Coordinates of C-alpha atoms and ligand atoms in Angstrom, one line a residue:
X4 CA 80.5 77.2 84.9
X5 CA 76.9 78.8 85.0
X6 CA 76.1 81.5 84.1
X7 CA 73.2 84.0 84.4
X8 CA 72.8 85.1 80.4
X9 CA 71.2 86.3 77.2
X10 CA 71.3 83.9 74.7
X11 CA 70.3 86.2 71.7
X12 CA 68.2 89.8 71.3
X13 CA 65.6 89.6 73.0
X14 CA 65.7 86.5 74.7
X15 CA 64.5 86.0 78.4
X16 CA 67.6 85.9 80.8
X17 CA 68.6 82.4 81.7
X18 CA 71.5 80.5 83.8
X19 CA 73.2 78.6 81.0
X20 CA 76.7 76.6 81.0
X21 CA 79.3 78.5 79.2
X22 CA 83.6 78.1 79.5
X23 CA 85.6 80.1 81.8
X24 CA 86.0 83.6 80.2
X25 CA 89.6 83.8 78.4
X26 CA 92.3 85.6 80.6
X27 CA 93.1 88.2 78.3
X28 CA 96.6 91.4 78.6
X29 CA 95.7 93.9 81.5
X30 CA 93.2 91.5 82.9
X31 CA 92.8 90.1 86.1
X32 CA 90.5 86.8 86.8
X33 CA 88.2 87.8 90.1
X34 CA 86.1 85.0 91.8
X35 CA 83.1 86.4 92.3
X36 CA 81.6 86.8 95.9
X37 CA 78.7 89.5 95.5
X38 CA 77.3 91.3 92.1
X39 CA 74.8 94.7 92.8
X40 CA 72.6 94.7 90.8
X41 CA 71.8 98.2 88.5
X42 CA 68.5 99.8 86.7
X43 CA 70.8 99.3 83.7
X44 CA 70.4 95.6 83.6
X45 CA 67.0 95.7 83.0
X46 CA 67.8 98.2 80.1
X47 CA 70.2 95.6 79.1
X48 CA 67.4 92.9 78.6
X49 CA 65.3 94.9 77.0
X50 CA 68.5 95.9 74.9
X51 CA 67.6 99.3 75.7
X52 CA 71.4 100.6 77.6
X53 CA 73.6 102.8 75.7
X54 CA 76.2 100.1 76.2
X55 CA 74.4 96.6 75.8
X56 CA 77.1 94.1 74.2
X57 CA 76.3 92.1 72.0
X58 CA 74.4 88.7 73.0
X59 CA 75.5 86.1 74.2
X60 CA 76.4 88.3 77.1
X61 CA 76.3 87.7 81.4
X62 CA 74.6 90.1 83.1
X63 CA 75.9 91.9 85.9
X64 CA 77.7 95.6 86.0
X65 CA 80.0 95.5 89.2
X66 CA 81.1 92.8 91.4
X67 CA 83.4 92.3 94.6
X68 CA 85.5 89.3 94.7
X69 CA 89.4 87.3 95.4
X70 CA 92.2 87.6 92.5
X71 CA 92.5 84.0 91.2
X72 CA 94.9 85.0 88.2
X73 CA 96.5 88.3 87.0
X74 CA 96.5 88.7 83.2
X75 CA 100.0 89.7 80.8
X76 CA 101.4 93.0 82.2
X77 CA 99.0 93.6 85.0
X78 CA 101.1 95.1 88.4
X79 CA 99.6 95.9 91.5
X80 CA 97.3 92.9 92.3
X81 CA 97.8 89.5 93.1
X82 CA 96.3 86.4 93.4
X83 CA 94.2 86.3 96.5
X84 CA 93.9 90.3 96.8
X85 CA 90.5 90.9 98.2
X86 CA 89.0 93.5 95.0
X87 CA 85.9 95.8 93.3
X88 CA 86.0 95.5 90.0
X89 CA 83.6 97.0 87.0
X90 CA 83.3 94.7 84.2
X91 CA 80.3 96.3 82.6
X92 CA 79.0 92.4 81.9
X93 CA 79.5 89.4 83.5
X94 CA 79.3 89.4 87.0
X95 CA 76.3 87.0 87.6
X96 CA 78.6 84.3 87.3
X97 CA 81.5 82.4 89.6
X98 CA 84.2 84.1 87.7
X99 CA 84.0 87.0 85.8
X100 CA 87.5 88.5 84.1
X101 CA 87.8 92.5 84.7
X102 CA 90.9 95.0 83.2
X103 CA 92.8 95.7 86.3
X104 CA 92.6 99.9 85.5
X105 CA 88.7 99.1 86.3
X106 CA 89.6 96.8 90.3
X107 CA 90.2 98.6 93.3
X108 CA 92.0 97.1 96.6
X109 CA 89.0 96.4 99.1
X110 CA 90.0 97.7 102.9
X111 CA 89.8 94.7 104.9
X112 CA 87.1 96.0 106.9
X113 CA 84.7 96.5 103.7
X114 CA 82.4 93.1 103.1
X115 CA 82.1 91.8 99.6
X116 CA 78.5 92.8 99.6
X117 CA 78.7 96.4 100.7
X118 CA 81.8 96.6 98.1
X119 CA 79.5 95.3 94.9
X120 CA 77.1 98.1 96.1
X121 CA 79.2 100.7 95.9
X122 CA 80.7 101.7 92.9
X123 CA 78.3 102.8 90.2
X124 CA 75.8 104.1 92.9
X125 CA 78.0 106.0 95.2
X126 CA 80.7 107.0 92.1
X127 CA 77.4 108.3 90.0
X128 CA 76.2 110.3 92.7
X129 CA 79.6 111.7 93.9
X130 CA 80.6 112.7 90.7
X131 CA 77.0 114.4 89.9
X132 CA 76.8 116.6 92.8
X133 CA 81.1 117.1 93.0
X134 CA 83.1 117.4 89.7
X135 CA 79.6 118.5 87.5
X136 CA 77.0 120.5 89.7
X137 CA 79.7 121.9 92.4
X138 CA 77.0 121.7 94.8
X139 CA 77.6 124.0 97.7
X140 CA 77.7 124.0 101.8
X141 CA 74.2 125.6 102.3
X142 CA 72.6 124.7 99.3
X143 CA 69.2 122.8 98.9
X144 CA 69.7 119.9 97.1
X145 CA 66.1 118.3 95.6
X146 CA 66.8 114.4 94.9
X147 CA 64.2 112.1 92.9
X148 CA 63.9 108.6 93.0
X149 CA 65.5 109.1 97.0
X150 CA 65.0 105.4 98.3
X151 CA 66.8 104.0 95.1
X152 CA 70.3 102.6 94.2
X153 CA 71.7 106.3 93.0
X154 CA 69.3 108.7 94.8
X155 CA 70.0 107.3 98.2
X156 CA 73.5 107.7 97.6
X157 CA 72.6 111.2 96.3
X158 CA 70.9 111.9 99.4
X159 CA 73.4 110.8 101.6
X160 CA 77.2 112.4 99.8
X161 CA 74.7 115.8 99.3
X162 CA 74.5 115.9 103.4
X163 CA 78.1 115.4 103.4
X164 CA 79.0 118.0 101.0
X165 CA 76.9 120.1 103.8
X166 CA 73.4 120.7 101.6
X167 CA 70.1 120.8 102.5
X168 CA 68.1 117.9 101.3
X169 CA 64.6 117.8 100.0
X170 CA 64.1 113.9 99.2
X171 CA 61.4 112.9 96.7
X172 CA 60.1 109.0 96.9
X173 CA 57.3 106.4 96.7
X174 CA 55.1 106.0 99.9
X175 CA 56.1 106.3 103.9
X176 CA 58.4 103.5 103.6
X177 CA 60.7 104.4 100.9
X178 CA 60.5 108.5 102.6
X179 CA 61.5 107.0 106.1
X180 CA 64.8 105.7 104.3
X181 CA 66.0 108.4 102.5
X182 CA 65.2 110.1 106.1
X183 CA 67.8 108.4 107.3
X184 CA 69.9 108.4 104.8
X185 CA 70.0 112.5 105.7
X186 CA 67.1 113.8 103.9
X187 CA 65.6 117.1 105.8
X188 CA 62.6 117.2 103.7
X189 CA 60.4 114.7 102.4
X190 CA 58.5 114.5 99.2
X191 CA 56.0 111.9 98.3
X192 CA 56.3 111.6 94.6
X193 CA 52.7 110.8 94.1
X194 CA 51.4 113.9 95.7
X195 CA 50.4 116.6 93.3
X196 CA 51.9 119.9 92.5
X197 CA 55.6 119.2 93.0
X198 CA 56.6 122.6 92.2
X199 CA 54.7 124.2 94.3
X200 CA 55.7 121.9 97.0
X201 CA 59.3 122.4 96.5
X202 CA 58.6 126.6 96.2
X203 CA 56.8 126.3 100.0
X204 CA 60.2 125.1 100.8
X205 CA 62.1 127.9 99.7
X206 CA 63.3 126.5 96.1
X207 CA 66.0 124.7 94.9
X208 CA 69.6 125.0 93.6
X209 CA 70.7 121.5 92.3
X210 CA 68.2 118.6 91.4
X211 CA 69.8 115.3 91.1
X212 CA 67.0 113.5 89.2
X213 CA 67.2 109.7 88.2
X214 CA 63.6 109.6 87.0
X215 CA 62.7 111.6 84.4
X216 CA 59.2 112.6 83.6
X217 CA 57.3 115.8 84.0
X218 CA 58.8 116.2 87.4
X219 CA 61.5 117.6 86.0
X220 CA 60.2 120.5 84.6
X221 CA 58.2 121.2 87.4
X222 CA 61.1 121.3 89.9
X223 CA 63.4 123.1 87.1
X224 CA 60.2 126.1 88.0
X225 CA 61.0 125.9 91.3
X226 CA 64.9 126.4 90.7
X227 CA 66.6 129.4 92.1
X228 CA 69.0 131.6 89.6
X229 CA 72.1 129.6 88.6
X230 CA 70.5 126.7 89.8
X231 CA 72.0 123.4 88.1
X232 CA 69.7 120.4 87.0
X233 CA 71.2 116.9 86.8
X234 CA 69.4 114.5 84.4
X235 CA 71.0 110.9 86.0
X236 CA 68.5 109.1 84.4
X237 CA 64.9 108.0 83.2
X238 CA 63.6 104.8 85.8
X239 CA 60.3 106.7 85.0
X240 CA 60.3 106.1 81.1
X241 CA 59.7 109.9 80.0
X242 CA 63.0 111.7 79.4
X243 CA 62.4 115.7 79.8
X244 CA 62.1 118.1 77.4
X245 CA 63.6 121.2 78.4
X246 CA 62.1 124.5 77.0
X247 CA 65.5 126.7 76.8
X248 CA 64.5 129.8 77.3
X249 CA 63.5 128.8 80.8
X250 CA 67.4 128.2 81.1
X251 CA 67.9 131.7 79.6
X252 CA 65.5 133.4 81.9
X253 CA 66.7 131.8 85.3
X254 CA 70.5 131.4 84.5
X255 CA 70.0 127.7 84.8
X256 CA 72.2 124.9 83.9
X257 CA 71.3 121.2 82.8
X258 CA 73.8 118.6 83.0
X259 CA 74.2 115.3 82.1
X260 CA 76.0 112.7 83.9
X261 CA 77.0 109.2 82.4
X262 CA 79.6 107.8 85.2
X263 CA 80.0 104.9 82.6
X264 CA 81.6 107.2 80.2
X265 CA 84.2 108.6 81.9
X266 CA 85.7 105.2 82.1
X267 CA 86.8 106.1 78.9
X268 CA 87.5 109.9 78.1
X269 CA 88.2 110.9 81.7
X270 CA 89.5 107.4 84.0
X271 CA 91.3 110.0 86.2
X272 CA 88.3 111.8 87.2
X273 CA 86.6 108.4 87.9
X274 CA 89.6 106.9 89.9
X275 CA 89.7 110.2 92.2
X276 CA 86.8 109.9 93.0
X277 CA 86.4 106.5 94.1
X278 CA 89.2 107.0 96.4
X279 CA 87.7 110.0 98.0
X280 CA 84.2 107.8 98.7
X281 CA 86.2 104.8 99.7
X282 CA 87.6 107.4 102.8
X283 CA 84.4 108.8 103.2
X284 CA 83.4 104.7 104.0
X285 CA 86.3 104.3 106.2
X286 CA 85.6 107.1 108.2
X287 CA 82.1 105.9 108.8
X288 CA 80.9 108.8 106.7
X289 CA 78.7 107.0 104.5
X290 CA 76.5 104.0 105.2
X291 CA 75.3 102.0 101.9
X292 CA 72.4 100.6 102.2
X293 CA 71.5 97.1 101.1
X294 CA 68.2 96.4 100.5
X295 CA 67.8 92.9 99.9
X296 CA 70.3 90.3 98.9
X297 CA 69.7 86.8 97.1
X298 CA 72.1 83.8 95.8
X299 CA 72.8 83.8 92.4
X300 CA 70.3 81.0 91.5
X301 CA 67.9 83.5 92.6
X302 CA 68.9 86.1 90.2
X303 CA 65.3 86.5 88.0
X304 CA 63.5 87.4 91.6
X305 CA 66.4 89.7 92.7
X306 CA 66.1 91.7 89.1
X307 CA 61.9 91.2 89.6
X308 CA 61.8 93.1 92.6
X309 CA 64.5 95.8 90.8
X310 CA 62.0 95.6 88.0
X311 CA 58.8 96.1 90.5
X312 CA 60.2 99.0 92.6
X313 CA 60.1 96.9 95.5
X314 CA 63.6 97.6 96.0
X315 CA 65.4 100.4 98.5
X316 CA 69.1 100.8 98.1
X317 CA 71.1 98.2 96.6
X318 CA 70.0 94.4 95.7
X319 CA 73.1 92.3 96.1
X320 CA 73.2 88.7 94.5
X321 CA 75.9 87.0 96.5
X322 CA 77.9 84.3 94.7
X323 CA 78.8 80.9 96.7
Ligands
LIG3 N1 73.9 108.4 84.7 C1 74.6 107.4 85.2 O1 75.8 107.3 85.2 C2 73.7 106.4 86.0 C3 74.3 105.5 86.9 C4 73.4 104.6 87.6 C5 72.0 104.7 87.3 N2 71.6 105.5 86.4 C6 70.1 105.6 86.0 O2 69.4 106.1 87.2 C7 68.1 105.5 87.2 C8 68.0 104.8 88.5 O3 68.9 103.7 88.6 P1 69.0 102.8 89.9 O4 70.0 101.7 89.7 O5 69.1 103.7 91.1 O6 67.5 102.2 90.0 P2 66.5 101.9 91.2 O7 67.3 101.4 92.3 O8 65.5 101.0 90.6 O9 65.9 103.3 91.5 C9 65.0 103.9 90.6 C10 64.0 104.7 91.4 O10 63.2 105.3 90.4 C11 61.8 105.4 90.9 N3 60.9 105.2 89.8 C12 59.9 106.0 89.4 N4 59.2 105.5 88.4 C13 59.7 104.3 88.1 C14 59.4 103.3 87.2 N5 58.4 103.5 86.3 N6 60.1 102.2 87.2 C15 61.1 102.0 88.1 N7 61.5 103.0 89.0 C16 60.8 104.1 89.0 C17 61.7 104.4 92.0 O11 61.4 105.1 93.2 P3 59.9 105.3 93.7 O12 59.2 104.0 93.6 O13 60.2 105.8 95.0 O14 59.3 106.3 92.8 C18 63.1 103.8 92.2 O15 63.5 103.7 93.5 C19 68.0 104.6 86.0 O16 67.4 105.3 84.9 C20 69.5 104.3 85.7 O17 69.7 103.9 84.3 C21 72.4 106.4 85.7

């Protein structure tokens, strides 16, 4: 089969022919419908992710898909289930292999697309703003990077925990979607004098921020006593530097969140969660939003437009 790969460090990605992956104990053999696409897979080419394997590697975090084989000792899926699974590498490819503990059953009424969206996006944003910041009913909530994969997300499960949102993104287009995503407060993130922006609006208690850069600091100054700061990640390039005895002064909190990590030290945590978002779907509480979609032959334009910020939501290569 093709697939969509890095031949060696630093090599340009490129669709090259490679066996099927090797069925391996605990494993279960998805054909791949839909793979969304993550900021992390450019990190990944540039070798720059915490967990980049080693090359030769496929690229693609999270995919949607039909069992075609279940692995030694694997219960609870057969061939022909309808799944979401997160293989970490691999998905941009007709068959990707995935251990079961990391598939979930799809409801029937969830589309392959919308299910390779959902994990890492909605699962990073829940668990942020849920099991790490507690964010409260009533609470102002300040998200950066709002028209994204995770700030959208961010925007949209902090409205349904009952905040109030203040939305920070790129230009009238990308604002009018996190909008509608819930957003009561919009923030162009090239306007000047963020903190004093977000202080004319009363302050904050939580920032989820996916961005990094001097933003953060200035909305840490607009931060209310025992406010918590969430540092998801650096799309900008600058990670913060965070004076502590700003923290001291304020009673302030700064937490990270790595959603990938608690695949391994915490899978409970992880699993809970997922379940509660995939109610939150099935009650029509949540709507993901897909940007763009493209085939898989198409995959270097799909992670160009990622690379470009042309993107809003999700970008979904589908899989024929
Ligand atoms: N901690 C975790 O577990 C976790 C999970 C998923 C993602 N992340 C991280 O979160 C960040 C966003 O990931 P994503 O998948 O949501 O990416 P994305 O869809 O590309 O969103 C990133 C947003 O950042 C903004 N941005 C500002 N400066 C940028 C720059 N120089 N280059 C690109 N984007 C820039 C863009 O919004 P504007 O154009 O509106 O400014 C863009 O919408 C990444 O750093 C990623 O590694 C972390």
């Amino acid at each position: 089969m093709k697939a969509y790969q890095i031949s060696g460090p630093g090599a340009t990605p490129a669709f090259a022919p490679m066996p099927r992956p090797a069925l391996k104990a605990g494993e279960i053999r998805i054909r791949t419908r839909a793979c969304g696409l993550n900021f992390a897979d450019l990190l990944m080419i540039e070798g720059k992710y915490q967990d980049t394997p080693q090359t030769p590697f496929t690229l693609g975090m999270e995919v949607a898909g039909e069992v075609l084989e279940i692995g030694p000792g694997v219960t609870g899926f057969a061939p022909g289930d309808r799944v979401a699974g997160f293989p970490g590498q691999g998905g941009l490819a007709p068959e990707v292999c995935v251990a079961a503990s990391r598939c979930l059953p799809l409801p029937a009424n969830m589309a392959y697309d919308t299910a390779a969206a959902f994990q890492v996006a909605y699962g990073t944003s829940h668990l942020a703003l849920d099991h790490k910041a507690r964010l409260q009913p009533g609470e102002t909530l300040f998200v950066t990077g709002a028209a994204g994969g995770v700030g959208l997300t961010a925007v949209e499960i902090g409205k349904r925990m009952g905040a109030r949102i203040i939305a920070s993104a790129r230009g009238a287009d990308k604002l009018e979607i996190a909008r509608a995503a819930g957003a009561d407060h919009l923030i162009d993130s090239d306007s000047p004098d963020l903190r004093g922006q977000l202080k004319a609006l009363g302050g904050i208690d939580v920032m989820y921020d996916s961005v990094g850069g001097p933003g953060f600091l200035e909305a840490l100054r607009a931060t209310r006593p025992e406010g918590r700061l969430l540092a998801i990640g650096f799309a900008g390039g600058e990670v913060p530097q965070v004076p502590a005895n700003l923290l001291l002064v304020k009673n302030l909190s700064v937490m990270g969140l790595y959603w990938g990590g608690y695949l391994a030290f915490r899978p409970e945590v992880l699993t809970a969660s997922l379940q509660t978002l995939a109610a939150w779907i099935a009650e029509g509480h949540l709507r993901p939003h897909i940007g763009a979609r493209f085939p898989l032959d198409r995959a270097a334009e799909a992670l160009e437009m990622l690379r470009a910020r042309k993107s809003t939501g999700k970008i979904v290569v589908t899989v024929d």
